[in-house]
Amino acid sequence: MTSAVSVRGLAKTYGRLHAVQDLDLDVGYGEIFAILGPNGAGKSTTIEILEGHRKRDAGEVRVLGEDPGTAGRGWRARIGIVLQESNDFGMLTVLETARMFAKCYGAARGPEELLELVGLTSTSGSRVRTLSGGQRRRLDVALGIIAKPELLFLDEPTTGFDPEARRQFWDLIRLLADDGTAILLTTHYLEEAAALADRVAVIAKGRVAALDSPARLTAHVDSAATVRWVEGHEVHVAVTDRPTELIRQRSSRGAELTQLTVTRPTLEDAYLALIGVT
Protein backbone atom coordinates (compact mmCIF):
# COMPACT_ATOMS: atom_id res chain seq x y z
CA MET A 1 0.00 0.00 0.00
CA THR A 2 1.28 3.45 -0.88
CA SER A 3 -1.30 5.30 1.26
CA ALA A 4 -2.45 4.78 4.82
CA VAL A 5 -5.69 6.57 3.92
CA SER A 6 -7.33 6.73 0.50
CA VAL A 7 -10.67 8.49 0.00
CA ARG A 8 -12.52 9.02 -3.27
CA GLY A 9 -15.88 10.73 -3.72
CA LEU A 10 -16.84 10.62 -0.03
CA ALA A 11 -20.33 11.92 0.69
CA LYS A 12 -22.52 12.15 3.77
CA THR A 13 -25.85 13.90 4.22
CA TYR A 14 -28.06 14.57 7.23
CA GLY A 15 -31.49 15.23 5.85
CA ARG A 16 -31.05 18.21 3.53
CA LEU A 17 -27.63 19.06 4.91
CA HIS A 18 -24.70 17.92 2.75
CA ALA A 19 -22.05 17.53 5.45
CA VAL A 20 -19.47 16.02 3.06
CA GLN A 21 -19.59 16.26 -0.73
CA ASP A 22 -17.37 14.43 -3.23
CA LEU A 23 -14.31 14.57 -0.97
CA ASP A 24 -10.94 13.06 -1.98
CA LEU A 25 -7.96 12.53 0.35
CA ASP A 26 -4.73 10.54 0.53
CA VAL A 27 -2.47 10.26 3.56
CA GLY A 28 0.90 8.55 3.27
CA TYR A 29 2.73 6.46 5.84
CA GLY A 30 4.98 8.64 7.98
CA GLU A 31 3.11 11.75 6.86
CA ILE A 32 1.64 14.37 9.17
CA PHE A 33 -1.57 15.44 7.45
CA ALA A 34 -3.66 18.29 8.87
CA ILE A 35 -7.30 19.03 8.18
CA LEU A 36 -8.42 22.62 8.68
CA GLY A 37 -11.88 24.10 8.40
CA PRO A 38 -14.48 26.12 10.26
CA ASN A 39 -17.07 24.53 12.52
CA GLY A 40 -19.63 22.70 10.40
CA ALA A 41 -17.27 22.29 7.44
CA GLY A 42 -17.40 18.48 7.58
CA LYS A 43 -14.12 17.75 9.40
CA SER A 44 -15.60 15.72 12.24
CA THR A 45 -17.90 13.74 9.95
CA THR A 46 -14.97 12.87 7.69
CA ILE A 47 -12.78 11.75 10.59
CA GLU A 48 -15.56 9.68 12.15
CA ILE A 49 -16.08 7.87 8.84
CA LEU A 50 -12.35 7.15 8.57
CA GLU A 51 -12.33 5.84 12.14
CA GLY A 52 -15.26 3.53 11.37
CA HIS A 53 -17.59 5.31 13.78
CA ARG A 54 -19.99 6.69 11.18
CA LYS A 55 -21.47 5.27 7.96
CA ARG A 56 -20.98 7.07 4.67
CA ASP A 57 -23.61 7.55 1.98
CA ALA A 58 -21.27 7.31 -1.01
CA GLY A 59 -17.65 7.04 -2.03
CA GLU A 60 -14.72 4.67 -1.63
CA VAL A 61 -12.71 4.69 1.60
CA ARG A 62 -9.67 2.59 2.44
CA VAL A 63 -7.86 2.98 5.74
CA LEU A 64 -4.82 0.72 6.13
CA GLY A 65 -6.14 -1.19 3.12
CA GLU A 66 -9.58 -1.92 4.57
CA ASP A 67 -13.04 -0.38 4.49
CA PRO A 68 -13.49 1.14 7.96
CA GLY A 69 -17.23 0.59 7.69
CA THR A 70 -16.79 -3.20 7.74
CA ALA A 71 -13.32 -3.70 9.25
CA GLY A 72 -13.00 -5.90 12.34
CA ARG A 73 -11.12 -5.83 15.63
CA GLY A 74 -7.79 -6.66 14.04
CA TRP A 75 -8.03 -3.49 11.97
CA ARG A 76 -8.99 -1.40 14.99
CA ALA A 77 -5.84 -2.54 16.80
CA ARG A 78 -3.82 -0.98 13.95
CA ILE A 79 -5.19 2.53 14.47
CA GLY A 80 -4.85 4.90 17.41
CA ILE A 81 -7.37 7.59 18.34
CA VAL A 82 -6.73 10.56 20.61
CA LEU A 83 -9.97 12.44 21.19
CA GLN A 84 -10.23 16.10 22.16
CA GLU A 85 -11.69 15.02 25.48
CA SER A 86 -11.21 11.68 27.21
CA ASN A 87 -12.54 9.97 30.31
CA ASP A 88 -10.41 10.17 33.41
CA PHE A 89 -8.92 7.31 35.36
CA GLY A 90 -8.13 9.88 38.02
CA MET A 91 -7.62 7.52 40.95
CA LEU A 92 -5.07 5.39 39.07
CA THR A 93 -1.43 6.34 38.70
CA VAL A 94 0.05 7.01 35.28
CA LEU A 95 1.87 3.65 35.30
CA GLU A 96 -1.23 1.76 36.48
CA THR A 97 -3.23 3.32 33.64
CA ALA A 98 -0.62 2.31 31.06
CA ARG A 99 -0.50 -1.24 32.43
CA MET A 100 -4.29 -1.55 32.36
CA PHE A 101 -4.48 -0.48 28.71
CA ALA A 102 -1.55 -2.69 27.71
CA LYS A 103 -3.50 -5.75 28.89
CA CYS A 104 -6.21 -4.96 26.33
CA TYR A 105 -3.87 -5.72 23.41
CA GLY A 106 -2.09 -8.86 22.33
CA ALA A 107 0.94 -6.90 21.16
CA ALA A 108 1.65 -3.64 22.95
CA ARG A 109 4.51 -1.44 24.01
CA GLY A 110 5.76 -2.11 27.52
CA PRO A 111 4.26 0.42 29.96
CA GLU A 112 7.66 1.71 31.11
CA GLU A 113 8.90 2.02 27.51
CA LEU A 114 5.68 3.81 26.57
CA LEU A 115 5.97 6.40 29.35
CA GLU A 116 9.60 7.05 28.48
CA LEU A 117 8.62 7.63 24.84
CA VAL A 118 6.09 10.33 25.74
CA GLY A 119 8.19 11.89 28.48
CA LEU A 120 6.14 10.77 31.48
CA THR A 121 8.65 8.55 33.30
CA SER A 122 9.11 11.08 36.10
CA THR A 123 5.35 11.17 36.74
CA SER A 124 4.72 7.41 36.50
CA GLY A 125 3.76 7.24 40.19
CA SER A 126 1.48 10.28 40.08
CA ARG A 127 -2.27 9.93 40.00
CA VAL A 128 -3.78 10.91 36.66
CA ARG A 129 -5.97 13.57 38.29
CA THR A 130 -2.87 15.48 39.46
CA LEU A 131 -1.30 15.84 35.99
CA SER A 132 -1.01 19.17 34.23
CA GLY A 133 -2.88 19.71 30.97
CA GLY A 134 0.23 19.02 28.90
CA GLN A 135 1.08 15.89 30.88
CA ARG A 136 -2.48 14.59 30.60
CA ARG A 137 -2.41 15.11 26.83
CA ARG A 138 0.84 13.14 26.66
CA LEU A 139 -0.86 10.33 28.55
CA ASP A 140 -3.76 10.44 26.06
CA VAL A 141 -1.26 10.02 23.23
CA ALA A 142 0.52 7.24 25.13
CA LEU A 143 -2.74 5.30 25.35
CA GLY A 144 -3.42 6.00 21.68
CA ILE A 145 -0.07 4.55 20.55
CA ILE A 146 0.22 1.72 23.06
CA ALA A 147 -0.48 -0.90 20.34
CA LYS A 148 2.04 0.68 17.93
CA PRO A 149 -0.64 1.92 15.50
CA GLU A 150 0.15 2.46 11.85
CA LEU A 151 -2.25 5.42 11.80
CA LEU A 152 -2.93 7.91 14.59
CA PHE A 153 -5.93 10.26 14.66
CA LEU A 154 -5.40 13.43 16.71
CA ASP A 155 -8.39 15.68 17.37
CA GLU A 156 -7.40 19.19 18.52
CA PRO A 157 -4.46 17.69 20.44
CA THR A 158 -3.04 20.85 22.05
CA THR A 159 -6.17 22.75 23.03
CA GLY A 160 -5.43 24.61 26.27
CA PHE A 161 -1.66 24.13 26.10
CA ASP A 162 0.77 26.90 26.98
CA PRO A 163 3.36 27.65 24.23
CA GLU A 164 6.13 25.57 25.83
CA ALA A 165 3.92 22.52 26.32
CA ARG A 166 2.63 22.85 22.75
CA ARG A 167 6.15 22.78 21.28
CA GLN A 168 7.14 19.80 23.42
CA PHE A 169 4.07 17.98 22.16
CA TRP A 170 4.98 18.82 18.57
CA ASP A 171 8.36 17.15 19.11
CA LEU A 172 6.56 13.98 20.19
CA ILE A 173 4.32 13.97 17.10
CA ARG A 174 7.34 14.44 14.82
CA LEU A 175 9.06 11.52 16.54
CA LEU A 176 6.08 9.25 15.86
CA ALA A 177 5.94 10.30 12.20
CA ASP A 178 9.69 9.70 11.81
CA ASP A 179 9.03 6.15 13.04
CA GLY A 180 6.60 5.62 10.13
CA THR A 181 3.27 6.34 11.82
CA ALA A 182 0.76 8.21 9.66
CA ILE A 183 -0.68 11.14 11.60
CA LEU A 184 -4.09 12.62 10.73
CA LEU A 185 -4.52 15.84 12.67
CA THR A 186 -7.43 18.24 13.07
CA THR A 187 -6.64 21.58 14.64
CA HIS A 188 -7.87 25.16 14.86
CA TYR A 189 -4.32 26.42 15.43
CA LEU A 190 -2.93 27.51 12.08
CA GLU A 191 0.50 27.86 13.65
CA GLU A 192 0.31 24.20 14.61
CA ALA A 193 -0.59 23.10 11.08
CA ALA A 194 2.21 25.25 9.64
CA ALA A 195 4.77 23.85 12.09
CA LEU A 196 3.80 20.18 11.93
CA ALA A 197 2.02 19.22 8.74
CA ASP A 198 3.62 17.93 5.58
CA ARG A 199 0.35 18.69 3.82
CA VAL A 200 -2.84 20.54 4.75
CA ALA A 201 -6.37 20.04 3.46
CA VAL A 202 -8.69 23.02 3.89
CA ILE A 203 -12.30 21.84 3.99
CA ALA A 204 -15.19 24.24 3.44
CA LYS A 205 -18.86 23.32 3.06
CA GLY A 206 -18.02 19.62 2.90
CA ARG A 207 -15.51 19.91 0.08
CA VAL A 208 -11.73 20.16 -0.15
CA ALA A 209 -11.12 23.80 -1.03
CA ALA A 210 -7.34 23.31 -1.29
CA LEU A 211 -4.75 20.66 -0.53
CA ASP A 212 -1.02 21.41 -0.45
CA SER A 213 1.95 21.97 1.81
CA PRO A 214 1.53 24.83 4.32
CA ALA A 215 4.08 26.92 2.40
CA ARG A 216 2.43 26.38 -0.98
CA LEU A 217 -1.10 27.01 0.27
CA THR A 218 -0.31 30.71 0.28
CA ALA A 219 -0.20 30.50 -3.53
CA HIS A 220 -3.98 30.22 -3.40
CA VAL A 221 -4.18 33.91 -2.45
CA ASP A 222 -2.61 37.04 -3.89
CA SER A 223 1.13 36.58 -3.27
CA ALA A 224 2.02 40.27 -3.58
CA ALA A 225 4.10 41.68 -0.74
CA THR A 226 2.96 44.53 1.48
CA VAL A 227 5.73 47.07 2.13
CA ARG A 228 5.35 49.53 4.99
CA TRP A 229 7.76 52.27 5.94
CA VAL A 230 7.99 55.71 7.49
CA GLU A 231 9.51 58.48 5.43
CA GLY A 232 9.84 61.76 7.23
CA HIS A 233 6.77 61.76 9.43
CA GLU A 234 4.49 60.02 6.96
CA VAL A 235 3.55 56.31 6.94
CA HIS A 236 3.61 54.69 3.50
CA VAL A 237 2.06 51.36 2.46
CA ALA A 238 2.54 49.75 -0.96
CA VAL A 239 1.45 46.38 -2.37
CA THR A 240 3.86 45.04 -4.98
CA ASP A 241 5.16 41.86 -6.59
CA ARG A 242 8.69 43.38 -6.58
CA PRO A 243 9.35 44.74 -3.08
CA THR A 244 13.14 44.77 -3.47
CA GLU A 245 12.92 47.02 -6.51
CA LEU A 246 10.50 49.35 -4.72
CA ILE A 247 12.83 49.68 -1.73
CA ARG A 248 15.85 50.26 -3.99
CA GLN A 249 14.04 53.00 -5.90
CA ARG A 250 12.97 54.82 -2.76
CA SER A 251 16.43 54.51 -1.20
CA SER A 252 18.20 55.73 -4.35
CA ARG A 253 16.46 59.07 -3.94
CA GLY A 254 18.27 59.57 -0.68
CA ALA A 255 15.19 58.85 1.42
CA GLU A 256 15.64 57.28 4.85
CA LEU A 257 13.12 54.46 5.18
CA THR A 258 12.52 53.80 8.85
CA GLN A 259 10.34 51.10 10.44
CA LEU A 260 10.57 49.20 7.15
CA THR A 261 8.64 45.91 6.96
CA VAL A 262 7.93 43.53 4.09
CA THR A 263 5.22 40.91 4.61
CA ARG A 264 3.67 38.28 2.37
CA PRO A 265 0.43 36.33 2.76
CA THR A 266 0.51 33.77 5.59
CA LEU A 267 -1.20 30.42 6.00
CA GLU A 268 -3.87 32.28 7.95
CA ASP A 269 -4.50 34.62 5.01
CA ALA A 270 -4.81 31.64 2.66
CA TYR A 271 -7.09 29.78 5.06
CA LEU A 272 -9.46 32.71 5.50
CA ALA A 273 -9.61 33.27 1.76
CA LEU A 274 -10.31 29.60 1.07
CA ILE A 275 -13.17 29.36 3.56
CA GLY A 276 -14.67 32.58 2.21
CA VAL A 277 -13.75 34.97 5.03
CA THR A 278 -12.28 38.30 3.95
C-alpha positions as a printed Julia matrix, in Angstrom:
278×3 Matrix{Float64}:
   0.0    0.0    0.0
   1.28   3.45  -0.88
  -1.3    5.3    1.26
  -2.45   4.78   4.82
  -5.69   6.57   3.92
  -7.33   6.73   0.5
 -10.67   8.49   0.0
 -12.52   9.02  -3.27
 -15.88  10.73  -3.72
 -16.84  10.62  -0.03
 -20.33  11.92   0.69
 -22.52  12.15   3.77
 -25.85  13.9    4.22
 -28.06  14.57   7.23
 -31.49  15.23   5.85
 -31.05  18.21   3.53
 -27.63  19.06   4.91
 -24.7   17.92   2.75
 -22.05  17.53   5.45
 -19.47  16.02   3.06
 -19.59  16.26  -0.73
 -17.37  14.43  -3.23
 -14.31  14.57  -0.97
 -10.94  13.06  -1.98
  -7.96  12.53   0.35
  -4.73  10.54   0.53
  -2.47  10.26   3.56
   0.9    8.55   3.27
   2.73   6.46   5.84
   4.98   8.64   7.98
   3.11  11.75   6.86
   1.64  14.37   9.17
  -1.57  15.44   7.45
  -3.66  18.29   8.87
  -7.3   19.03   8.18
  -8.42  22.62   8.68
 -11.88  24.1    8.4
 -14.48  26.12  10.26
 -17.07  24.53  12.52
 -19.63  22.7   10.4
 -17.27  22.29   7.44
 -17.4   18.48   7.58
 -14.12  17.75   9.4
 -15.6   15.72  12.24
 -17.9   13.74   9.95
 -14.97  12.87   7.69
 -12.78  11.75  10.59
 -15.56   9.68  12.15
 -16.08   7.87   8.84
 -12.35   7.15   8.57
 -12.33   5.84  12.14
 -15.26   3.53  11.37
 -17.59   5.31  13.78
 -19.99   6.69  11.18
 -21.47   5.27   7.96
 -20.98   7.07   4.67
 -23.61   7.55   1.98
 -21.27   7.31  -1.01
 -17.65   7.04  -2.03
 -14.72   4.67  -1.63
 -12.71   4.69   1.6
  -9.67   2.59   2.44
  -7.86   2.98   5.74
  -4.82   0.72   6.13
  -6.14  -1.19   3.12
  -9.58  -1.92   4.57
 -13.04  -0.38   4.49
 -13.49   1.14   7.96
 -17.23   0.59   7.69
 -16.79  -3.2    7.74
 -13.32  -3.7    9.25
 -13.0   -5.9   12.34
 -11.12  -5.83  15.63
  -7.79  -6.66  14.04
  -8.03  -3.49  11.97
  -8.99  -1.4   14.99
  -5.84  -2.54  16.8
  -3.82  -0.98  13.95
  -5.19   2.53  14.47
  -4.85   4.9   17.41
  -7.37   7.59  18.34
  -6.73  10.56  20.61
  -9.97  12.44  21.19
 -10.23  16.1   22.16
 -11.69  15.02  25.48
 -11.21  11.68  27.21
 -12.54   9.97  30.31
 -10.41  10.17  33.41
  -8.92   7.31  35.36
  -8.13   9.88  38.02
  -7.62   7.52  40.95
  -5.07   5.39  39.07
  -1.43   6.34  38.7
   0.05   7.01  35.28
   1.87   3.65  35.3
  -1.23   1.76  36.48
  -3.23   3.32  33.64
  -0.62   2.31  31.06
  -0.5   -1.24  32.43
  -4.29  -1.55  32.36
  -4.48  -0.48  28.71
  -1.55  -2.69  27.71
  -3.5   -5.75  28.89
  -6.21  -4.96  26.33
  -3.87  -5.72  23.41
  -2.09  -8.86  22.33
   0.94  -6.9   21.16
   1.65  -3.64  22.95
   4.51  -1.44  24.01
   5.76  -2.11  27.52
   4.26   0.42  29.96
   7.66   1.71  31.11
   8.9    2.02  27.51
   5.68   3.81  26.57
   5.97   6.4   29.35
   9.6    7.05  28.48
   8.62   7.63  24.84
   6.09  10.33  25.74
   8.19  11.89  28.48
   6.14  10.77  31.48
   8.65   8.55  33.3
   9.11  11.08  36.1
   5.35  11.17  36.74
   4.72   7.41  36.5
   3.76   7.24  40.19
   1.48  10.28  40.08
  -2.27   9.93  40.0
  -3.78  10.91  36.66
  -5.97  13.57  38.29
  -2.87  15.48  39.46
  -1.3   15.84  35.99
  -1.01  19.17  34.23
  -2.88  19.71  30.97
   0.23  19.02  28.9
   1.08  15.89  30.88
  -2.48  14.59  30.6
  -2.41  15.11  26.83
   0.84  13.14  26.66
  -0.86  10.33  28.55
  -3.76  10.44  26.06
  -1.26  10.02  23.23
   0.52   7.24  25.13
  -2.74   5.3   25.35
  -3.42   6.0   21.68
  -0.07   4.55  20.55
   0.22   1.72  23.06
  -0.48  -0.9   20.34
   2.04   0.68  17.93
  -0.64   1.92  15.5
   0.15   2.46  11.85
  -2.25   5.42  11.8
  -2.93   7.91  14.59
  -5.93  10.26  14.66
  -5.4   13.43  16.71
  -8.39  15.68  17.37
  -7.4   19.19  18.52
  -4.46  17.69  20.44
  -3.04  20.85  22.05
  -6.17  22.75  23.03
  -5.43  24.61  26.27
  -1.66  24.13  26.1
   0.77  26.9   26.98
   3.36  27.65  24.23
   6.13  25.57  25.83
   3.92  22.52  26.32
   2.63  22.85  22.75
   6.15  22.78  21.28
   7.14  19.8   23.42
   4.07  17.98  22.16
   4.98  18.82  18.57
   8.36  17.15  19.11
   6.56  13.98  20.19
   4.32  13.97  17.1
   7.34  14.44  14.82
   9.06  11.52  16.54
   6.08   9.25  15.86
   5.94  10.3   12.2
   9.69   9.7   11.81
   9.03   6.15  13.04
   6.6    5.62  10.13
   3.27   6.34  11.82
   0.76   8.21   9.66
  -0.68  11.14  11.6
  -4.09  12.62  10.73
  -4.52  15.84  12.67
  -7.43  18.24  13.07
  -6.64  21.58  14.64
  -7.87  25.16  14.86
  -4.32  26.42  15.43
  -2.93  27.51  12.08
   0.5   27.86  13.65
   0.31  24.2   14.61
  -0.59  23.1   11.08
   2.21  25.25   9.64
   4.77  23.85  12.09
   3.8   20.18  11.93
   2.02  19.22   8.74
   3.62  17.93   5.58
   0.35  18.69   3.82
  -2.84  20.54   4.75
  -6.37  20.04   3.46
  -8.69  23.02   3.89
 -12.3   21.84   3.99
 -15.19  24.24   3.44
 -18.86  23.32   3.06
 -18.02  19.62   2.9
 -15.51  19.91   0.08
 -11.73  20.16  -0.15
 -11.12  23.8   -1.03
  -7.34  23.31  -1.29
  -4.75  20.66  -0.53
  -1.02  21.41  -0.45
   1.95  21.97   1.81
   1.53  24.83   4.32
   4.08  26.92   2.4
   2.43  26.38  -0.98
  -1.1   27.01   0.27
  -0.31  30.71   0.28
  -0.2   30.5   -3.53
  -3.98  30.22  -3.4
  -4.18  33.91  -2.45
  -2.61  37.04  -3.89
   1.13  36.58  -3.27
   2.02  40.27  -3.58
   4.1   41.68  -0.74
   2.96  44.53   1.48
   5.73  47.07   2.13
   5.35  49.53   4.99
   7.76  52.27   5.94
   7.99  55.71   7.49
   9.51  58.48   5.43
   9.84  61.76   7.23
   6.77  61.76   9.43
   4.49  60.02   6.96
   3.55  56.31   6.94
   3.61  54.69   3.5
   2.06  51.36   2.46
   2.54  49.75  -0.96
   1.45  46.38  -2.37
   3.86  45.04  -4.98
   5.16  41.86  -6.59
   8.69  43.38  -6.58
   9.35  44.74  -3.08
  13.14  44.77  -3.47
  12.92  47.02  -6.51
  10.5   49.35  -4.72
  12.83  49.68  -1.73
  15.85  50.26  -3.99
  14.04  53.0   -5.9
  12.97  54.82  -2.76
  16.43  54.51  -1.2
  18.2   55.73  -4.35
  16.46  59.07  -3.94
  18.27  59.57  -0.68
  15.19  58.85   1.42
  15.64  57.28   4.85
  13.12  54.46   5.18
  12.52  53.8    8.85
  10.34  51.1   10.44
  10.57  49.2    7.15
   8.64  45.91   6.96
   7.93  43.53   4.09
   5.22  40.91   4.61
   3.67  38.28   2.37
   0.43  36.33   2.76
   0.51  33.77   5.59
  -1.2   30.42   6.0
  -3.87  32.28   7.95
  -4.5   34.62   5.01
  -4.81  31.64   2.66
  -7.09  29.78   5.06
  -9.46  32.71   5.5
  -9.61  33.27   1.76
 -10.31  29.6    1.07
 -13.17  29.36   3.56
 -14.67  32.58   2.21
 -13.75  34.97   5.03
 -12.28  38.3    3.95
